[in-house]
Amino acid sequence: MTSINTNTSAMVALQTLRSINNNLDETNNRVSTGLRVNSAADNAAYWSIATTTKSDNGALGAVKDALGLGSASVDTANTGLDTAREALQKIKEKLVTATAPETDKGKLQTEISSLLQGIRSTADSSVISGNNWLSVNNSGDTKDVVVSFSRTGSSIAVDTIQVNIDDFALYEDGTSTGIMDQSRRVANSEFTMSTLTGTPDMTGETVSFDFNGTEVQINAATVAAVGNNDNVVDSAAELAAVYDRAFADAGITGVTTQVDANGVRFSSTESFTVSNVTSVNTAGQAAALGLTNGSSTEAQFERTLGGLTGTPDMTGETLSFDVNGTTVTVDQTVMAGVGNADAVVDTVTELADAYQAALSNAGINNIDVRVDAATNNIVFGSNDEFTISNSRASTPANVGNLGMSDGEATITNGYDAGAVANIDITTASKGEIAGFLKIVDAALLDMTDASTKAGALTSRIESQESFVMALMDANDRAIGTLIDANMEEESTRLKALQTQQQLAVQSLGIANSSSQNVLSLFR
C-alpha cells in the first residue's frame, strides 16, 4: 500500500544511512588517530590498562634518564681516578729516583708537589650535576642511583643502587680518610737475632757485623757505655741496649731494638741485611750474643681475638667467619680432624689448632694462629693484610665463647708515614723515602680497587639501562595490542562503508521519489 503520510521505505533507508554514517565516523576516527580505543567510551577496560601502562612507561623513561646521569657520574669519577693514578705513578718514579745518592731532593720535591697539586685539582674538578665523588667533606656519604620502577597491583616501588662514596674519595676534608689524605701506617723491616746464651764477658773481646755494608762493633767499651762496668752482658734487655749503643757508634740511624720471646729484634724503616758476623778474639762469642747473618722481612699483620670462654661443645654446631671474603668454618668435623673426637673445646690451644685447620680447609695458608701467652687470647698473624668479617654461629653465643670477632688486622711493628698528599722528601732520610714509597704503593692499590668498583658499577648500570629500554619496548607493544587500530582492516572497512554510504543515499533518493508517483495517479 502506498501512503502519502508514511514513507516506510524512506524511513528504512534513512535509518540505514544513519547507521552507515556512524560506522563511517568511527572508522574515520580510527584511521585518523591510529587508535581503535581512543577513550574510555570505546573500551573502558582496555583504555584503563593502556593508560596505566603509558604512565608506567613515562616513569621508566625517567628511570632511564636517571641511569644515564648515574652512568655519567661514575664515568666522571673513573676518569678522575685514571688521571690521578697516572700522576701518582709519576710520583712513585720520583721517589725511586730520590733513593739514589747525591740526588737533588729539592728539585724532585718541586716536581712531586706539582703532581700532588694536579691530583687535588683533578679531584676537585671531577664534578657532574653538582656531585663530586672524589673530593668530599665527610666520610660515610652515599649516593643512590635509581635503577628500576615496578608496580604490583596498586603499589609501586622505585629501586636504587647505593654507592659508598668512601670507596672512591681521594680527599675527605672533614675526616682526612680519603685515599690521598689519610694517614697511613707502614710496616718496619725486622730481623730477630737468636736468644742470649749465658752471660758473655766482653773483656778483651770484639764482635763485629755488617749492617747494610756498614761495620758495627761490640766490645768492652760498648758494654761499659750502657752502664755495665764489669763488661758482662747479663740479660736480653742489656744486650738490646748494647746493640743500640753499637749502632749509634757506627753512625747508623733509624734502627731500633726490642726484646721478644725469640731474642732481640732489629727494626728499621728500610730493608736491611746483617752479614759478615765475626768473633775477633774468642770463637763463638758472636753466637753467645745471638748474632746471626740474615735479611730483614716486613713486620706481620696481626688480629688479636678473644680467648676461650667455657668449654663449648661443637657437636652439631658451626662457627663461620670470612677472611678477605673467603668463608672459614669450624665444626664437629674440624674438631675431629685436630684429634678432638668429643668435639668439646677444652683449652685455648685446642681452639687455636681448630682455627688453623679451618683456615687450611678454606685454602687460606698465609695466616698463622697462635695463643698469646700473656693473655691467653687467640692471635691471627700474616705477612699480608687481612680482614675478618661476618662472624656467625648456629648458636650465636659461640661467636664470643670461641673468641671470634670482626676486625681488620693491624701492623704489629710499624710507624706512621703520614698521608700521600703531604709527602715532602726535601730533608727525608733513605728510610723515610722507603716509607713514602710504601704508602704511595698502597694508595695506587686503593685507586685500582676504586676503578675496579667503578667499572663494575658501570656494567651494572648499563645492564639496567638495557633492561629498562627492553621493558619500555615491551610495554609499548602491549599498549599497541590493546588500543592500536589495524590500519589494513580499517582502510578496507572505510572503502566498504563509503560504498555503502553512496548506495544508502541513492536508496533514500529512490524512496523519497515514490511520492511523485502518487501525483501521477491524479493527472
CSV table of N, CA and C in Angstrom, one decimal, residues 277-422:
chain,number,residue,atom,x,y,z
A,277,VAL,N,129.1,-11.7,60.2
A,277,VAL,CA,129.2,-11.8,61.7
A,277,VAL,C,130.6,-12.4,62.0
A,278,THR,N,131.4,-11.7,62.9
A,278,THR,CA,132.7,-12.2,63.2
A,278,THR,C,133.0,-12.1,64.7
A,279,SER,N,133.6,-13.1,65.3
A,279,SER,CA,134.2,-13.0,66.6
A,279,SER,C,135.7,-12.8,66.4
A,280,VAL,N,136.2,-11.6,66.8
A,280,VAL,CA,137.6,-11.3,66.5
A,280,VAL,C,138.5,-12.1,67.3
A,281,ASN,N,138.2,-12.3,68.6
A,281,ASN,CA,139.1,-13.0,69.5
A,281,ASN,C,138.7,-14.4,69.8
A,282,THR,N,137.6,-14.5,70.7
A,282,THR,CA,137.2,-15.8,71.1
A,282,THR,C,136.1,-16.3,70.2
A,283,ALA,N,136.3,-17.5,69.6
A,283,ALA,CA,135.3,-18.1,68.7
A,283,ALA,C,134.0,-18.4,69.5
A,284,GLY,N,132.9,-18.1,68.8
A,284,GLY,CA,131.6,-18.4,69.5
A,284,GLY,C,131.1,-17.2,70.3
A,285,GLN,N,131.9,-16.2,70.4
A,285,GLN,CA,131.4,-15.0,71.2
A,285,GLN,C,130.2,-14.4,70.5
A,286,ALA,N,130.2,-14.3,69.2
A,286,ALA,CA,129.1,-13.7,68.4
A,286,ALA,C,127.9,-14.5,68.6
A,287,ALA,N,128.0,-15.8,68.6
A,287,ALA,CA,126.9,-16.7,68.8
A,287,ALA,C,126.3,-16.5,70.2
A,288,ALA,N,127.2,-16.3,71.2
A,288,ALA,CA,126.7,-16.2,72.5
A,288,ALA,C,125.8,-14.9,72.6
A,289,LEU,N,126.2,-13.9,71.8
A,289,LEU,CA,125.4,-12.7,71.8
A,289,LEU,C,124.1,-12.8,70.9
A,290,GLY,N,124.0,-13.9,70.3
A,290,GLY,CA,122.8,-14.2,69.5
A,290,GLY,C,122.9,-13.7,68.1
A,291,LEU,N,124.1,-13.2,67.7
A,291,LEU,CA,124.3,-12.6,66.3
A,291,LEU,C,124.3,-13.7,65.3
A,292,THR,N,123.5,-13.5,64.2
A,292,THR,CA,123.5,-14.4,63.1
A,292,THR,C,123.3,-13.6,61.8
A,293,ASN,N,123.8,-14.1,60.7
A,293,ASN,CA,123.6,-13.5,59.4
A,293,ASN,C,122.2,-13.6,58.9
A,294,GLY,N,121.7,-12.7,58.2
A,294,GLY,CA,120.3,-12.8,57.7
A,294,GLY,C,119.8,-11.5,57.1
A,295,SER,N,118.6,-11.6,56.5
A,295,SER,CA,118.0,-10.4,55.9
A,295,SER,C,116.6,-10.1,56.6
A,296,SER,N,116.3,-8.9,56.6
A,296,SER,CA,115.0,-8.4,57.2
A,296,SER,C,113.8,-8.8,56.4
A,297,THR,N,112.7,-9.0,57.1
A,297,THR,CA,111.4,-9.1,56.4
A,297,THR,C,110.4,-8.1,57.0
A,298,GLU,N,109.3,-7.8,56.3
A,298,GLU,CA,108.4,-6.8,56.8
A,298,GLU,C,107.6,-7.4,58.0
A,299,ALA,N,107.3,-6.5,58.9
A,299,ALA,CA,106.6,-6.9,60.1
A,299,ALA,C,105.2,-7.5,59.7
A,300,GLN,N,104.7,-8.4,60.6
A,300,GLN,CA,103.4,-9.1,60.4
A,300,GLN,C,102.2,-8.2,60.6
A,301,PHE,N,101.1,-8.6,60.0
A,301,PHE,CA,99.8,-8.0,60.3
A,301,PHE,C,99.2,-9.0,61.3
A,302,GLU,N,98.6,-8.5,62.4
A,302,GLU,CA,98.0,-9.3,63.3
A,302,GLU,C,96.6,-8.9,63.7
A,303,ARG,N,95.8,-9.9,64.0
A,303,ARG,CA,94.4,-9.6,64.6
A,303,ARG,C,94.3,-10.4,65.8
A,304,THR,N,94.2,-9.7,67.0
A,304,THR,CA,94.1,-10.3,68.3
A,304,THR,C,92.6,-10.5,68.6
A,305,LEU,N,92.2,-11.8,68.8
A,305,LEU,CA,90.8,-12.1,69.1
A,305,LEU,C,90.7,-12.3,70.6
A,306,GLY,N,89.6,-12.8,71.0
A,306,GLY,CA,89.3,-13.1,72.4
A,306,GLY,C,89.9,-14.4,72.8
A,307,GLY,N,89.7,-14.8,74.0
A,307,GLY,CA,90.1,-16.2,74.5
A,307,GLY,C,88.9,-17.1,74.5
A,308,LEU,N,89.1,-18.3,75.1
A,308,LEU,CA,88.1,-19.3,75.2
A,308,LEU,C,87.2,-19.1,76.4
A,309,THR,N,85.9,-19.1,76.3
A,309,THR,CA,85.0,-19.0,77.4
A,309,THR,C,84.3,-20.3,77.6
A,310,GLY,N,84.4,-20.9,78.7
A,310,GLY,CA,83.8,-22.2,79.0
A,310,GLY,C,84.4,-23.3,78.2
A,311,THR,N,83.6,-24.3,77.9
A,311,THR,CA,84.1,-25.5,77.1
A,311,THR,C,83.0,-25.7,76.1
A,312,PRO,N,82.9,-24.9,75.0
A,312,PRO,CA,81.8,-25.1,74.0
A,312,PRO,C,81.8,-26.5,73.4
A,313,ASP,N,80.7,-27.1,73.2
A,313,ASP,CA,80.5,-28.4,72.6
A,313,ASP,C,80.1,-28.1,71.1
A,314,MET,N,81.0,-28.5,70.2
A,314,MET,CA,80.7,-28.2,68.8
A,314,MET,C,79.9,-29.4,68.1
A,315,THR,N,79.4,-30.3,68.8
A,315,THR,CA,78.6,-31.4,68.2
A,315,THR,C,77.4,-30.8,67.6
A,316,GLY,N,77.3,-30.9,66.3
A,316,GLY,CA,76.1,-30.4,65.5
A,316,GLY,C,76.2,-28.8,65.4
A,317,GLU,N,77.2,-28.2,65.8
A,317,GLU,CA,77.3,-26.7,65.8
A,317,GLU,C,78.3,-26.3,64.7
A,318,THR,N,78.1,-25.0,64.3
A,318,THR,CA,79.1,-24.4,63.3
A,318,THR,C,79.4,-23.0,63.8
A,319,LEU,N,80.6,-22.6,63.5
A,319,LEU,CA,81.1,-21.2,63.7
A,319,LEU,C,81.7,-20.8,62.3
A,320,SER,N,81.2,-19.8,61.7
A,320,SER,CA,81.8,-19.3,60.4
A,320,SER,C,82.2,-17.9,60.5
A,321,PHE,N,83.2,-17.5,59.7
A,321,PHE,CA,83.6,-16.2,59.5
A,321,PHE,C,84.3,-16.0,58.2
A,322,ASP,N,84.4,-14.8,57.7
A,322,ASP,CA,85.0,-14.6,56.4
A,322,ASP,C,86.4,-13.9,56.6
A,323,VAL,N,87.3,-14.4,55.8
A,323,VAL,CA,88.7,-13.8,55.8
A,323,VAL,C,88.9,-13.3,54.4
A,324,ASN,N,88.9,-11.9,54.3
A,324,ASN,CA,89.0,-11.3,52.9
A,324,ASN,C,88.0,-11.9,52.0
A,325,GLY,N,86.8,-12.2,52.5
A,325,GLY,CA,85.7,-12.6,51.6
A,325,GLY,C,85.6,-14.1,51.5
A,326,THR,N,86.6,-14.9,52.0
A,326,THR,CA,86.6,-16.4,51.9
A,326,THR,C,86.0,-16.9,53.2
A,327,THR,N,85.0,-17.8,53.1
A,327,THR,CA,84.3,-18.3,54.3
A,327,THR,C,85.1,-19.4,55.0
A,328,VAL,N,85.3,-19.3,56.3
A,328,VAL,CA,86.0,-20.3,57.1
A,328,VAL,C,85.0,-20.9,58.1
A,329,THR,N,85.0,-22.2,58.3
A,329,THR,CA,84.0,-22.8,59.1
A,329,THR,C,84.7,-23.8,60.1
A,330,VAL,N,84.3,-23.6,61.4
A,330,VAL,CA,84.8,-24.6,62.4
A,330,VAL,C,83.5,-25.4,62.8
A,331,ASP,N,83.6,-26.7,62.8
A,331,ASP,CA,82.5,-27.5,63.1
A,331,ASP,C,83.0,-28.8,63.8
A,332,GLN,N,82.1,-29.8,63.9
A,332,GLN,CA,82.5,-31.1,64.6
A,332,GLN,C,83.6,-31.8,63.8
A,333,THR,N,83.5,-31.7,62.5
A,333,THR,CA,84.5,-32.4,61.6
A,333,THR,C,85.9,-31.8,61.8
A,334,VAL,N,85.9,-30.5,61.9
A,334,VAL,CA,87.2,-29.8,62.1
A,334,VAL,C,87.8,-30.2,63.5
A,335,MET,N,86.9,-30.3,64.5
A,335,MET,CA,87.4,-30.7,65.8
A,335,MET,C,88.0,-32.1,65.8
A,336,ALA,N,87.3,-33.0,65.1
A,336,ALA,CA,87.7,-34.4,65.0
A,336,ALA,C,89.1,-34.4,64.2
A,337,GLY,N,89.2,-33.6,63.3
A,337,GLY,CA,90.4,-33.5,62.5
A,337,GLY,C,91.7,-33.1,63.2
A,338,VAL,N,91.5,-32.4,64.3
A,338,VAL,CA,92.6,-32.0,65.2
A,338,VAL,C,92.7,-32.9,66.4
A,339,GLY,N,92.1,-34.0,66.4
A,339,GLY,CA,92.2,-35.0,67.4
A,339,GLY,C,91.3,-34.9,68.6
A,340,ASN,N,90.2,-34.1,68.4
A,340,ASN,CA,89.2,-33.9,69.5
A,340,ASN,C,87.9,-34.6,69.1
A,341,ALA,N,87.9,-35.9,69.4
A,341,ALA,CA,86.7,-36.7,69.0
A,341,ALA,C,85.4,-36.3,69.6
A,342,ASP,N,85.5,-35.8,70.9
A,342,ASP,CA,84.2,-35.4,71.5
A,342,ASP,C,83.7,-34.1,71.1
A,343,ALA,N,84.4,-33.3,70.3
A,343,ALA,CA,84.0,-32.0,69.7
A,343,ALA,C,83.9,-30.9,70.8
A,344,VAL,N,84.4,-31.2,72.0
A,344,VAL,CA,84.3,-30.2,73.0
A,344,VAL,C,85.7,-29.4,73.1
A,345,VAL,N,85.6,-28.1,73.0
A,345,VAL,CA,86.8,-27.3,73.0
A,345,VAL,C,87.2,-27.1,74.5
A,346,ASP,N,88.2,-27.8,75.0
A,346,ASP,CA,88.6,-27.8,76.4
A,346,ASP,C,89.6,-26.7,76.7
A,347,THR,N,90.5,-26.4,75.8
A,347,THR,CA,91.6,-25.5,76.0
A,347,THR,C,91.7,-24.5,74.9
A,348,VAL,N,92.4,-23.4,75.2
A,348,VAL,CA,92.6,-22.4,74.1
A,348,VAL,C,93.6,-22.9,73.1
A,349,THR,N,94.4,-23.8,73.5
A,349,THR,CA,95.3,-24.4,72.5
A,349,THR,C,94.6,-25.3,71.5
A,350,GLU,N,93.6,-26.0,72.0
A,350,GLU,CA,92.7,-26.8,71.1
A,350,GLU,C,92.0,-25.8,70.1
A,351,LEU,N,91.5,-24.7,70.6
A,351,LEU,CA,90.8,-23.7,69.8
A,351,LEU,C,91.8,-23.2,68.7
A,352,ALA,N,93.0,-22.9,69.1
A,352,ALA,CA,94.0,-22.4,68.1
A,352,ALA,C,94.2,-23.4,67.0
A,353,ASP,N,94.3,-24.7,67.4
A,353,ASP,CA,94.5,-25.8,66.4
A,353,ASP,C,93.3,-25.9,65.5
A,354,ALA,N,92.1,-25.7,66.1
A,354,ALA,CA,90.9,-25.8,65.2
A,354,ALA,C,90.8,-24.7,64.2
A,355,TYR,N,91.2,-23.5,64.7
A,355,TYR,CA,91.2,-22.3,63.7
A,355,TYR,C,92.2,-22.5,62.6
A,356,GLN,N,93.4,-23.0,63.0
A,356,GLN,CA,94.4,-23.3,62.0
A,356,GLN,C,93.9,-24.3,60.9
A,357,ALA,N,93.3,-25.4,61.4
A,357,ALA,CA,92.8,-26.4,60.5
A,357,ALA,C,91.7,-25.8,59.6
A,358,ALA,N,90.8,-25.0,60.2
A,358,ALA,CA,89.7,-24.5,59.4
A,358,ALA,C,90.2,-23.5,58.3
A,359,LEU,N,91.2,-22.7,58.7
A,359,LEU,CA,91.8,-21.8,57.7
A,359,LEU,C,92.4,-22.7,56.5
A,360,SER,N,93.1,-23.7,56.9
A,360,SER,CA,93.7,-24.6,55.8
A,360,SER,C,92.6,-25.2,55.0
A,361,ASN,N,91.5,-25.7,55.6
A,361,ASN,CA,90.4,-26.3,54.8
A,361,ASN,C,89.8,-25.3,53.8
A,362,ALA,N,89.9,-24.0,54.2
A,362,ALA,CA,89.3,-23.0,53.3
A,362,ALA,C,90.3,-22.5,52.3
A,363,GLY,N,91.5,-23.1,52.2
A,363,GLY,CA,92.5,-22.7,51.3
A,363,GLY,C,93.3,-21.5,51.7
A,364,ILE,N,93.2,-21.1,52.9
A,364,ILE,CA,94.0,-19.9,53.4
A,364,ILE,C,95.2,-20.5,54.2
A,365,ASN,N,96.4,-20.3,53.5
A,365,ASN,CA,97.6,-20.9,54.1
A,365,ASN,C,98.6,-19.8,54.5
A,366,ASN,N,98.2,-18.5,54.4
A,366,ASN,CA,99.2,-17.5,54.8
A,366,ASN,C,98.9,-16.8,56.1
A,367,ILE,N,98.0,-17.5,56.9
A,367,ILE,CA,97.7,-17.0,58.3
A,367,ILE,C,98.1,-18.0,59.3
A,368,ASP,N,98.9,-17.6,60.3
A,368,ASP,CA,99.3,-18.5,61.4
A,368,ASP,C,98.5,-18.1,62.6
A,369,VAL,N,98.1,-19.1,63.4
A,369,VAL,CA,97.3,-18.9,64.6
A,369,VAL,C,98.1,-19.3,65.8
A,370,ARG,N,98.1,-18.4,66.8
A,370,ARG,CA,98.9,-18.7,68.0
A,370,ARG,C,98.1,-18.3,69.2
A,371,VAL,N,98.6,-18.7,70.4
A,371,VAL,CA,98.0,-18.2,71.6
A,371,VAL,C,98.9,-17.2,72.3
A,372,ASP,N,98.4,-16.1,72.6
A,372,ASP,CA,99.2,-15.1,73.3
A,372,ASP,C,99.4,-15.6,74.8
A,373,ALA,N,100.7,-15.9,75.1
A,373,ALA,CA,101.0,-16.5,76.4
A,373,ALA,C,100.6,-15.6,77.6
A,374,ALA,N,100.6,-14.2,77.4
A,374,ALA,CA,100.3,-13.3,78.5
A,374,ALA,C,98.8,-13.2,78.7
A,375,THR,N,98.0,-13.3,77.6
A,375,THR,CA,96.6,-13.0,77.8
A,375,THR,C,95.7,-14.2,77.5
A,376,ASN,N,96.3,-15.3,77.0
A,376,ASN,CA,95.5,-16.5,76.6
A,376,ASN,C,94.5,-16.2,75.5
A,377,ASN,N,94.8,-15.1,74.7
A,377,ASN,CA,93.9,-14.7,73.6
A,377,ASN,C,94.4,-15.4,72.3
A,378,ILE,N,93.5,-15.6,71.4
A,378,ILE,CA,93.9,-16.1,70.1
A,378,ILE,C,94.4,-15.0,69.2
A,379,VAL,N,95.5,-15.2,68.5
A,379,VAL,CA,96.1,-14.2,67.6
A,379,VAL,C,96.3,-14.8,66.2
A,380,PHE,N,95.7,-14.1,65.2
A,380,PHE,CA,95.9,-14.5,63.8
A,380,PHE,C,97.0,-13.6,63.3
A,381,GLY,N,98.1,-14.2,62.6
A,381,GLY,CA,99.2,-13.4,62.1
A,381,GLY,C,99.4,-13.7,60.7
A,382,SER,N,99.8,-12.7,59.9
A,382,SER,CA,100.1,-12.9,58.4
A,382,SER,C,101.1,-11.9,57.9
A,383,ASN,N,101.8,-12.2,56.9
A,383,ASN,CA,102.6,-11.2,56.2
A,383,ASN,C,101.8,-10.3,55.3
A,384,ASP,N,100.6,-10.7,55.1
A,384,ASP,CA,99.6,-10.0,54.2
A,384,ASP,C,98.5,-9.4,55.0
A,385,GLU,N,98.0,-8.3,54.5
A,385,GLU,CA,96.8,-7.7,55.1
A,385,GLU,C,95.6,-8.6,55.0
A,386,PHE,N,94.8,-8.6,56.1
A,386,PHE,CA,93.5,-9.4,56.0
A,386,PHE,C,92.5,-8.8,57.0
A,387,THR,N,91.3,-9.1,56.7
A,387,THR,CA,90.1,-8.6,57.5
A,387,THR,C,89.2,-9.7,57.8
A,388,ILE,N,88.8,-9.8,59.1
A,388,ILE,CA,87.8,-10.8,59.5
A,388,ILE,C,86.4,-10.2,59.6
A,389,SER,N,85.4,-10.8,58.9
A,389,SER,CA,84.1,-10.2,58.9
A,389,SER,C,83.0,-11.2,58.9
A,390,ASN,N,81.8,-10.8,59.2
A,390,ASN,CA,80.6,-11.6,59.1
A,390,ASN,C,80.7,-12.9,60.0
A,391,SER,N,81.2,-12.7,61.2
A,391,SER,CA,81.3,-13.8,62.2
A,391,SER,C,79.8,-14.2,62.6
A,392,ARG,N,79.6,-15.5,62.5
A,392,ARG,CA,78.2,-16.0,62.9
A,392,ARG,C,78.4,-17.5,63.3
A,393,ALA,N,77.4,-17.9,64.1
A,393,ALA,CA,77.4,-19.3,64.6
A,393,ALA,C,76.0,-19.8,64.7
A,394,SER,N,75.8,-21.1,64.6
A,394,SER,CA,74.5,-21.7,64.7
A,394,SER,C,73.9,-21.4,66.1
A,395,THR,N,74.7,-21.4,67.1
A,395,THR,CA,74.4,-20.9,68.4
A,395,THR,C,75.1,-19.6,68.6
A,396,PRO,N,74.4,-18.4,68.5
A,396,PRO,CA,75.1,-17.1,68.4
A,396,PRO,C,76.1,-16.9,69.6
A,397,ALA,N,75.8,-17.4,70.8
A,397,ALA,CA,76.7,-17.2,71.9
A,397,ALA,C,78.1,-17.8,71.6
A,398,ASN,N,78.2,-18.8,70.7
A,398,ASN,CA,79.5,-19.4,70.5
A,398,ASN,C,80.5,-18.5,69.8
A,399,VAL,N,80.0,-17.4,69.1
A,399,VAL,CA,80.9,-16.5,68.5
A,399,VAL,C,81.8,-15.9,69.6
A,400,GLY,N,81.2,-15.4,70.7
A,400,GLY,CA,82.0,-14.9,71.8
A,400,GLY,C,82.7,-16.0,72.6
A,401,ASN,N,82.1,-17.1,72.8
A,401,ASN,CA,82.7,-18.2,73.5
A,401,ASN,C,84.0,-18.7,72.9
A,402,LEU,N,84.0,-18.7,71.6
A,402,LEU,CA,85.2,-19.2,70.9
A,402,LEU,C,86.1,-18.0,70.5
A,403,GLY,N,85.9,-16.8,71.1
A,403,GLY,CA,86.8,-15.7,71.0
A,403,GLY,C,86.8,-15.0,69.6
A,404,MET,N,85.9,-15.3,68.7
A,404,MET,CA,85.9,-14.7,67.4
A,404,MET,C,85.3,-13.3,67.4
A,405,SER,N,85.9,-12.4,66.6
A,405,SER,CA,85.3,-11.1,66.5
A,405,SER,C,85.8,-10.5,65.1
A,406,ASP,N,84.9,-9.6,64.6
A,406,ASP,CA,85.3,-9.0,63.3
A,406,ASP,C,86.3,-7.9,63.5
A,407,GLY,N,87.1,-7.7,62.5
A,407,GLY,CA,88.0,-6.5,62.5
A,407,GLY,C,89.1,-6.7,61.5
A,408,GLU,N,89.9,-5.6,61.3
A,408,GLU,CA,91.0,-5.6,60.3
A,408,GLU,C,92.3,-5.8,61.1
A,409,ALA,N,93.1,-6.6,60.4
A,409,ALA,CA,94.5,-6.9,61.0
A,409,ALA,C,95.3,-5.6,61.0
A,410,THR,N,96.1,-5.4,62.0
A,410,THR,CA,96.9,-4.2,62.0
A,410,THR,C,98.4,-4.6,62.0
A,411,ILE,N,99.3,-3.6,61.7
A,411,ILE,CA,100.7,-3.9,61.6
A,411,ILE,C,101.2,-3.9,63.1
A,412,THR,N,102.0,-5.0,63.4
A,412,THR,CA,102.4,-5.1,64.7
A,412,THR,C,103.7,-4.3,65.0
A,413,ASN,N,104.5,-4.0,64.0
A,413,ASN,CA,105.7,-3.2,64.2
A,413,ASN,C,105.8,-2.3,63.1
A,414,GLY,N,105.4,-1.1,63.3
A,414,GLY,CA,105.5,-0.1,62.2
A,414,GLY,C,105.5,1.3,62.7
A,415,TYR,N,105.2,2.2,61.7
A,415,TYR,CA,105.2,3.7,62.1
A,415,TYR,C,104.3,4.4,61.2
A,416,ASP,N,103.9,5.6,61.6
A,416,ASP,CA,103.0,6.4,60.8
A,416,ASP,C,103.8,7.2,59.8
A,417,ALA,N,103.6,6.9,58.5
A,417,ALA,CA,104.4,7.6,57.5
A,417,ALA,C,103.6,8.8,56.9
A,418,GLY,N,102.5,9.1,57.5
A,418,GLY,CA,101.7,10.3,57.0
A,418,GLY,C,100.9,10.0,55.9
A,419,ALA,N,100.4,11.1,55.2
A,419,ALA,CA,99.5,11.0,54.1
A,419,ALA,C,100.2,11.2,52.8
A,420,VAL,N,99.8,10.5,51.7
A,420,VAL,CA,100.4,10.7,50.4
A,420,VAL,C,100.4,12.2,50.0
A,421,ALA,N,99.3,12.9,50.3
A,421,ALA,CA,99.1,14.3,50.0
A,421,ALA,C,100.1,15.2,50.6
A,422,ASN,N,100.8,14.7,51.7
A,422,ASN,CA,101.7,15.6,52.4
A,422,ASN,C,103.2,15.1,52.3
